[in-house]
Amino acid sequence: MAAQRGEPGRADWFRARTAWLRGRTATLREAPFLRRLAAQLLHVRVLDMATRLAAQTFLTAIPVLFVLAAFMPQEVRDSASDSLRTVLGLQGASLDEIKGALHPSGESSTTDTFGGIGILVTLLSATSCSRILQRLCEQSWHLPHLAGRLAAWRWLAWLLVWLTALLLQGRLRSGFGVGSGLGIVLYVITATLLWWWTQHLLLGGRVPWLPLLPGAVLTGAALSVLAWVSRLYVPHSLNRSVTQFGPLGLVFTLLSWLIVVFTAVTLGIGIGYVVAGQGRLARLLGTPETAPEDED
């Protein structure tokens, strides 16, 4: 009897709890910012876009390493090795694998093998990465695709600037010899500026500079946090994977980490659009008026 008397009370509690949750959900859906944010994330397709960017970036990195090893002077190879060691915290077996790719034996034969073919593959792979990133920016800002004849030079410009930035990461993280404190500040500023410029470049200047700033700040901040986390997580994971599976372990770990990185990039740029369109901030930044939920 006591159990029977308790069941109605428990049922009433569950009904009251369910009603409260429904009311709470309705309130969240009615909030303009949250509704726009949910619509934006569905429109951008965060995980799909991040996976595509990660896969293409990884495929681009392989021929880039071979071209650097075949054609670049020793100073550039050392800078690339130092940047990878600093950014990912590479050490031990994983660092040896990277150094082996950047400092191959038999350099003359490597140069012959990866002559014009190596450069061509690198450029094609890299421009594929640029095109996917351009698509992310266009989807985030709900703009039509920019024609290839107008965007081709932008893909190459983006590649060259980012390669230069990556080669300087080792010196940047150390504050150019001053200290890691300055290095952190420089990294945050540089990441924000690069993603600000990236959006403006790949969008073909169709969006003014100021509305793009929230997305750049969010992306730069997220990548700065991940850069710190990577130095704690990636080295141990890489060394364990390389020890157990050899070079394939390096592939799996780096690809998984790239998916995490580009998830942050996709979220930063996508959410930046929503933030830039909010009320007083939209008027301050001069954000173009659009309705993303009406376009899908």
CSV table of C-alpha atoms in Angstrom, one decimal:
chain,number,residue,atom,x,y,z
A,1,MET,CA,0.0,0.0,0.0
A,2,ALA,CA,2.8,2.4,0.8
A,3,ALA,CA,4.4,1.7,-2.6
A,4,GLN,CA,1.0,2.3,-4.3
A,5,ARG,CA,0.7,5.7,-2.4
A,6,GLY,CA,4.2,6.6,-3.4
A,7,GLU,CA,3.7,6.0,-7.2
A,8,PRO,CA,1.2,8.8,-7.8
A,9,GLY,CA,3.6,11.2,-6.0
A,10,ARG,CA,6.5,10.1,-8.1
A,11,ALA,CA,4.4,10.4,-11.3
A,12,ASP,CA,3.3,14.0,-10.3
A,13,TRP,CA,7.0,14.9,-9.7
A,14,PHE,CA,8.0,13.6,-13.1
A,15,ARG,CA,5.1,15.5,-14.8
A,16,ALA,CA,6.0,18.7,-13.0
A,17,ARG,CA,9.7,18.2,-13.9
A,18,THR,CA,8.8,17.5,-17.6
A,19,ALA,CA,6.6,20.6,-17.7
A,20,TRP,CA,9.4,22.7,-16.3
A,21,LEU,CA,11.9,21.4,-18.8
A,22,ARG,CA,9.5,22.0,-21.7
A,23,GLY,CA,8.9,25.5,-20.5
A,24,ARG,CA,12.7,26.0,-20.2
A,25,THR,CA,13.3,24.7,-23.7
A,26,ALA,CA,10.6,26.9,-25.1
A,27,THR,CA,12.2,29.9,-23.4
A,28,LEU,CA,15.6,29.1,-24.9
A,29,ARG,CA,14.1,28.7,-28.4
A,30,GLU,CA,12.4,32.0,-28.2
A,31,ALA,CA,15.7,33.8,-27.4
A,32,PRO,CA,16.8,35.4,-30.7
A,33,PHE,CA,20.5,34.8,-30.1
A,34,LEU,CA,20.2,31.1,-29.3
A,35,ARG,CA,17.7,30.5,-32.1
A,36,ARG,CA,20.1,32.1,-34.6
A,37,LEU,CA,23.0,30.3,-33.1
A,38,ALA,CA,21.3,26.9,-33.5
A,39,ALA,CA,20.3,27.7,-37.0
A,40,GLN,CA,23.8,28.8,-37.9
A,41,LEU,CA,25.5,25.7,-36.5
A,42,LEU,CA,23.1,23.5,-38.5
A,43,HIS,CA,23.7,25.5,-41.6
A,44,VAL,CA,27.5,25.3,-41.4
A,45,ARG,CA,27.5,21.6,-40.5
A,46,VAL,CA,30.3,21.9,-38.0
A,47,LEU,CA,31.6,18.3,-37.8
A,48,ASP,CA,31.4,17.7,-41.5
A,49,MET,CA,33.2,20.9,-42.3
A,50,ALA,CA,35.9,20.3,-39.6
A,51,THR,CA,36.5,16.8,-40.8
A,52,ARG,CA,36.9,17.9,-44.5
A,53,LEU,CA,39.3,20.7,-43.5
A,54,ALA,CA,41.3,18.3,-41.3
A,55,ALA,CA,41.6,15.6,-43.9
A,56,GLN,CA,42.6,18.1,-46.7
A,57,THR,CA,45.1,19.9,-44.4
A,58,PHE,CA,46.8,16.6,-43.5
A,59,LEU,CA,46.9,15.6,-47.2
A,60,THR,CA,48.4,19.0,-48.0
A,61,ALA,CA,51.0,18.7,-45.2
A,62,ILE,CA,52.6,15.5,-46.6
A,63,PRO,CA,53.7,17.0,-50.0
A,64,VAL,CA,54.6,20.2,-48.3
A,65,LEU,CA,57.1,18.3,-46.1
A,66,PHE,CA,58.6,16.6,-49.1
A,67,VAL,CA,58.9,19.9,-51.1
A,68,LEU,CA,60.5,21.6,-48.1
A,69,ALA,CA,63.0,18.7,-47.8
A,70,ALA,CA,63.8,18.7,-51.5
A,71,PHE,CA,64.1,22.4,-52.4
A,72,MET,CA,64.3,24.6,-49.3
A,73,PRO,CA,67.6,25.6,-47.7
A,74,GLN,CA,68.8,24.1,-44.4
A,75,GLU,CA,67.7,27.2,-42.5
A,76,VAL,CA,64.0,26.7,-43.6
A,77,ARG,CA,64.0,23.0,-42.8
A,78,ASP,CA,65.4,23.7,-39.3
A,79,SER,CA,62.7,26.5,-38.9
A,80,ALA,CA,59.9,24.1,-39.9
A,81,SER,CA,61.2,21.4,-37.6
A,82,ASP,CA,61.5,23.8,-34.7
A,83,SER,CA,58.0,25.2,-35.4
A,84,LEU,CA,56.5,21.7,-35.3
A,85,ARG,CA,58.3,20.8,-32.2
A,86,THR,CA,57.2,24.0,-30.5
A,87,VAL,CA,53.5,24.0,-31.7
A,88,LEU,CA,52.9,20.3,-31.0
A,89,GLY,CA,55.4,19.8,-28.3
A,90,LEU,CA,57.0,17.0,-30.3
A,91,GLN,CA,59.7,14.9,-28.7
A,92,GLY,CA,61.2,11.4,-28.8
A,93,ALA,CA,60.0,9.1,-31.6
A,94,SER,CA,57.5,11.5,-33.1
A,95,LEU,CA,60.1,14.2,-33.5
A,96,ASP,CA,62.5,11.8,-35.1
A,97,GLU,CA,59.8,10.9,-37.7
A,98,ILE,CA,59.4,14.6,-38.6
A,99,LYS,CA,63.1,15.2,-38.8
A,100,GLY,CA,63.5,12.2,-41.0
A,101,ALA,CA,61.0,13.6,-43.4
A,102,LEU,CA,62.6,17.1,-43.4
A,103,HIS,CA,66.2,15.9,-43.5
A,104,PRO,CA,66.2,12.9,-45.9
A,105,SER,CA,69.3,11.1,-47.0
A,106,GLY,CA,70.1,11.3,-50.7
A,107,GLU,CA,68.9,14.8,-51.3
A,108,SER,CA,69.8,14.9,-55.0
A,109,SER,CA,67.6,11.9,-55.8
A,110,THR,CA,64.8,13.4,-53.7
A,111,THR,CA,65.0,16.7,-55.6
A,112,ASP,CA,64.8,14.8,-58.9
A,113,THR,CA,61.8,12.8,-57.8
A,114,PHE,CA,59.8,15.6,-56.3
A,115,GLY,CA,60.6,18.2,-58.9
A,116,GLY,CA,57.8,19.6,-60.9
A,117,ILE,CA,55.4,16.8,-59.8
A,118,GLY,CA,56.0,17.6,-56.1
A,119,ILE,CA,55.4,21.3,-56.5
A,120,LEU,CA,52.3,20.6,-58.6
A,121,VAL,CA,50.8,18.2,-56.1
A,122,THR,CA,51.5,20.6,-53.3
A,123,LEU,CA,49.8,23.5,-55.0
A,124,LEU,CA,46.8,21.4,-56.0
A,125,SER,CA,46.4,20.0,-52.5
A,126,ALA,CA,46.9,23.3,-50.8
A,127,THR,CA,44.4,25.1,-53.1
A,128,SER,CA,41.8,22.4,-52.3
A,129,CYS,CA,42.3,23.2,-48.6
A,130,SER,CA,41.8,26.9,-49.5
A,131,ARG,CA,38.6,26.2,-51.4
A,132,ILE,CA,37.1,24.3,-48.5
A,133,LEU,CA,38.0,27.1,-46.1
A,134,GLN,CA,36.5,29.6,-48.5
A,135,ARG,CA,33.3,27.5,-48.5
A,136,LEU,CA,33.2,27.7,-44.7
A,137,CYS,CA,33.5,31.4,-44.7
A,138,GLU,CA,30.8,31.8,-47.4
A,139,GLN,CA,28.4,29.4,-45.6
A,140,SER,CA,29.0,31.2,-42.3
A,141,TRP,CA,28.2,34.5,-43.9
A,142,HIS,CA,25.4,33.1,-46.2
A,143,LEU,CA,27.1,34.3,-49.4
A,144,PRO,CA,27.1,32.7,-52.8
A,145,HIS,CA,30.2,31.0,-54.0
A,146,LEU,CA,32.9,33.2,-55.4
A,147,ALA,CA,33.9,32.2,-59.0
A,148,GLY,CA,37.2,30.4,-59.4
A,149,ARG,CA,38.6,33.0,-61.8
A,150,LEU,CA,38.2,35.6,-59.1
A,151,ALA,CA,39.3,33.5,-56.2
A,152,ALA,CA,42.2,31.5,-57.6
A,153,TRP,CA,44.9,34.0,-56.7
A,154,ARG,CA,43.4,34.3,-53.2
A,155,TRP,CA,43.9,30.6,-52.6
A,156,LEU,CA,47.6,30.9,-53.5
A,157,ALA,CA,48.0,34.1,-51.4
A,158,TRP,CA,46.4,32.4,-48.4
A,159,LEU,CA,48.7,29.4,-48.8
A,160,LEU,CA,51.9,31.4,-49.0
A,161,VAL,CA,51.1,33.7,-46.0
A,162,TRP,CA,50.1,30.7,-43.8
A,163,LEU,CA,53.2,28.7,-44.7
A,164,THR,CA,55.3,31.7,-43.7
A,165,ALA,CA,53.4,32.1,-40.5
A,166,LEU,CA,53.8,28.4,-39.7
A,167,LEU,CA,57.5,28.5,-40.3
A,168,LEU,CA,57.8,31.4,-37.8
A,169,GLN,CA,55.8,29.6,-35.1
A,170,GLY,CA,58.8,28.4,-33.2
A,171,ARG,CA,60.3,31.9,-32.9
A,172,LEU,CA,56.9,33.4,-32.2
A,173,ARG,CA,56.1,31.1,-29.3
A,174,SER,CA,59.4,31.9,-27.7
A,175,GLY,CA,58.8,35.6,-28.0
A,176,PHE,CA,61.7,35.9,-30.4
A,177,GLY,CA,64.0,34.9,-27.6
A,178,VAL,CA,62.5,37.3,-25.0
A,179,GLY,CA,60.3,34.7,-23.2
A,180,SER,CA,57.2,32.5,-23.3
A,181,GLY,CA,55.1,35.3,-21.7
A,182,LEU,CA,55.6,37.6,-24.7
A,183,GLY,CA,55.2,34.6,-27.0
A,184,ILE,CA,51.7,33.9,-25.7
A,185,VAL,CA,50.6,37.5,-26.3
A,186,LEU,CA,52.2,37.5,-29.8
A,187,TYR,CA,50.5,34.2,-30.6
A,188,VAL,CA,47.0,35.4,-29.6
A,189,ILE,CA,47.4,38.6,-31.6
A,190,THR,CA,48.9,36.9,-34.6
A,191,ALA,CA,46.2,34.2,-34.7
A,192,THR,CA,43.5,36.8,-34.5
A,193,LEU,CA,45.0,38.9,-37.2
A,194,LEU,CA,45.5,35.9,-39.5
A,195,TRP,CA,41.9,34.7,-39.2
A,196,TRP,CA,40.6,38.2,-39.6
A,197,TRP,CA,42.6,38.5,-42.8
A,198,THR,CA,41.7,35.0,-43.9
A,199,GLN,CA,37.9,35.7,-43.8
A,200,HIS,CA,38.3,39.0,-45.7
A,201,LEU,CA,40.5,37.5,-48.3
A,202,LEU,CA,38.5,34.3,-49.0
A,203,LEU,CA,35.2,36.2,-49.0
A,204,GLY,CA,36.5,38.4,-51.7
A,205,GLY,CA,36.1,41.6,-49.7
A,206,ARG,CA,32.3,41.2,-49.8
A,207,VAL,CA,32.0,41.7,-46.1
A,208,PRO,CA,33.6,44.8,-44.4
A,209,TRP,CA,36.5,44.3,-42.0
A,210,LEU,CA,34.8,45.2,-38.7
A,211,PRO,CA,32.0,42.6,-38.9
A,212,LEU,CA,34.6,39.9,-39.3
A,213,LEU,CA,36.4,40.8,-36.1
A,214,PRO,CA,34.2,38.8,-33.7
A,215,GLY,CA,34.9,35.6,-35.6
A,216,ALA,CA,38.6,36.3,-35.7
A,217,VAL,CA,38.7,37.0,-32.0
A,218,LEU,CA,36.8,33.8,-31.2
A,219,THR,CA,38.9,31.7,-33.5
A,220,GLY,CA,42.2,33.1,-32.3
A,221,ALA,CA,41.2,32.7,-28.6
A,222,ALA,CA,40.1,29.1,-29.2
A,223,LEU,CA,43.3,28.1,-31.1
A,224,SER,CA,45.4,29.8,-28.4
A,225,VAL,CA,43.8,27.5,-25.8
A,226,LEU,CA,44.2,24.5,-28.0
A,227,ALA,CA,47.9,25.4,-28.6
A,228,TRP,CA,48.4,25.2,-24.8
A,229,VAL,CA,46.5,22.0,-24.5
A,230,SER,CA,48.4,20.4,-27.4
A,231,ARG,CA,51.7,20.8,-25.6
A,232,LEU,CA,50.2,18.7,-22.8
A,233,TYR,CA,48.3,16.1,-24.7
A,234,VAL,CA,49.8,15.7,-28.2
A,235,PRO,CA,53.5,14.7,-27.3
A,236,HIS,CA,52.5,11.8,-25.1
A,237,SER,CA,49.8,10.6,-27.4
A,238,LEU,CA,52.1,10.8,-30.4
A,239,ASN,CA,54.9,9.0,-28.8
A,240,ARG,CA,52.6,6.2,-27.6
A,241,SER,CA,51.1,5.8,-31.0
A,242,VAL,CA,54.4,5.9,-32.8
A,243,THR,CA,55.8,3.3,-30.4
A,244,GLN,CA,52.8,1.0,-30.9
A,245,PHE,CA,51.9,1.5,-34.6
A,246,GLY,CA,55.0,3.2,-36.2
A,247,PRO,CA,54.3,5.9,-38.7
A,248,LEU,CA,50.6,5.0,-38.9
A,249,GLY,CA,50.3,6.1,-35.3
A,250,LEU,CA,51.6,9.5,-36.2
A,251,VAL,CA,48.9,9.7,-38.9
A,252,PHE,CA,46.0,8.7,-36.7
A,253,THR,CA,47.0,11.1,-33.8
A,254,LEU,CA,47.7,14.1,-35.9
A,255,LEU,CA,44.5,13.7,-38.0
A,256,SER,CA,42.4,13.4,-34.8
A,257,TRP,CA,44.0,16.5,-33.4
A,258,LEU,CA,43.4,18.4,-36.7
A,259,ILE,CA,39.7,17.6,-36.5
A,260,VAL,CA,39.6,19.1,-33.0
A,261,VAL,CA,41.5,22.2,-34.2
A,262,PHE,CA,39.2,22.7,-37.2
A,263,THR,CA,36.1,22.2,-35.1
A,264,ALA,CA,37.3,25.2,-33.1
A,265,VAL,CA,37.9,27.1,-36.4
A,266,THR,CA,34.5,26.2,-37.8
A,267,LEU,CA,32.7,27.2,-34.5
A,268,GLY,CA,34.7,30.4,-34.2
A,269,ILE,CA,33.9,31.7,-37.7
A,270,GLY,CA,30.3,30.4,-37.6
A,271,ILE,CA,29.5,31.9,-34.2
A,272,GLY,CA,31.3,35.1,-35.1
A,273,TYR,CA,28.7,35.8,-37.7
A,274,VAL,CA,25.9,35.4,-35.1
A,275,VAL,CA,27.7,37.6,-32.6
A,276,ALA,CA,28.4,40.3,-35.2
A,277,GLY,CA,24.7,40.5,-36.0
A,278,GLN,CA,23.5,41.1,-32.4
A,279,GLY,CA,21.7,44.4,-31.7
A,280,ARG,CA,24.0,47.2,-30.6
A,281,LEU,CA,27.1,45.4,-31.7
A,282,ALA,CA,25.8,44.9,-35.2
A,283,ARG,CA,25.2,48.7,-35.4
A,284,LEU,CA,28.6,49.4,-34.1
A,285,LEU,CA,30.3,47.1,-36.5
A,286,GLY,CA,28.1,47.9,-39.5
A,287,THR,CA,27.1,44.3,-40.0
A,288,PRO,CA,25.0,43.6,-43.1
A,289,GLU,CA,21.4,42.7,-42.3
A,290,THR,CA,20.6,39.1,-43.2
A,291,ALA,CA,18.3,36.4,-42.0
A,292,PRO,CA,20.1,33.1,-42.0
A,293,GLU,CA,17.1,31.1,-40.8
A,294,ASP,CA,15.1,32.2,-43.8
A,295,GLU,CA,17.8,31.1,-46.3
A,296,ASP,CA,18.0,27.4,-45.5
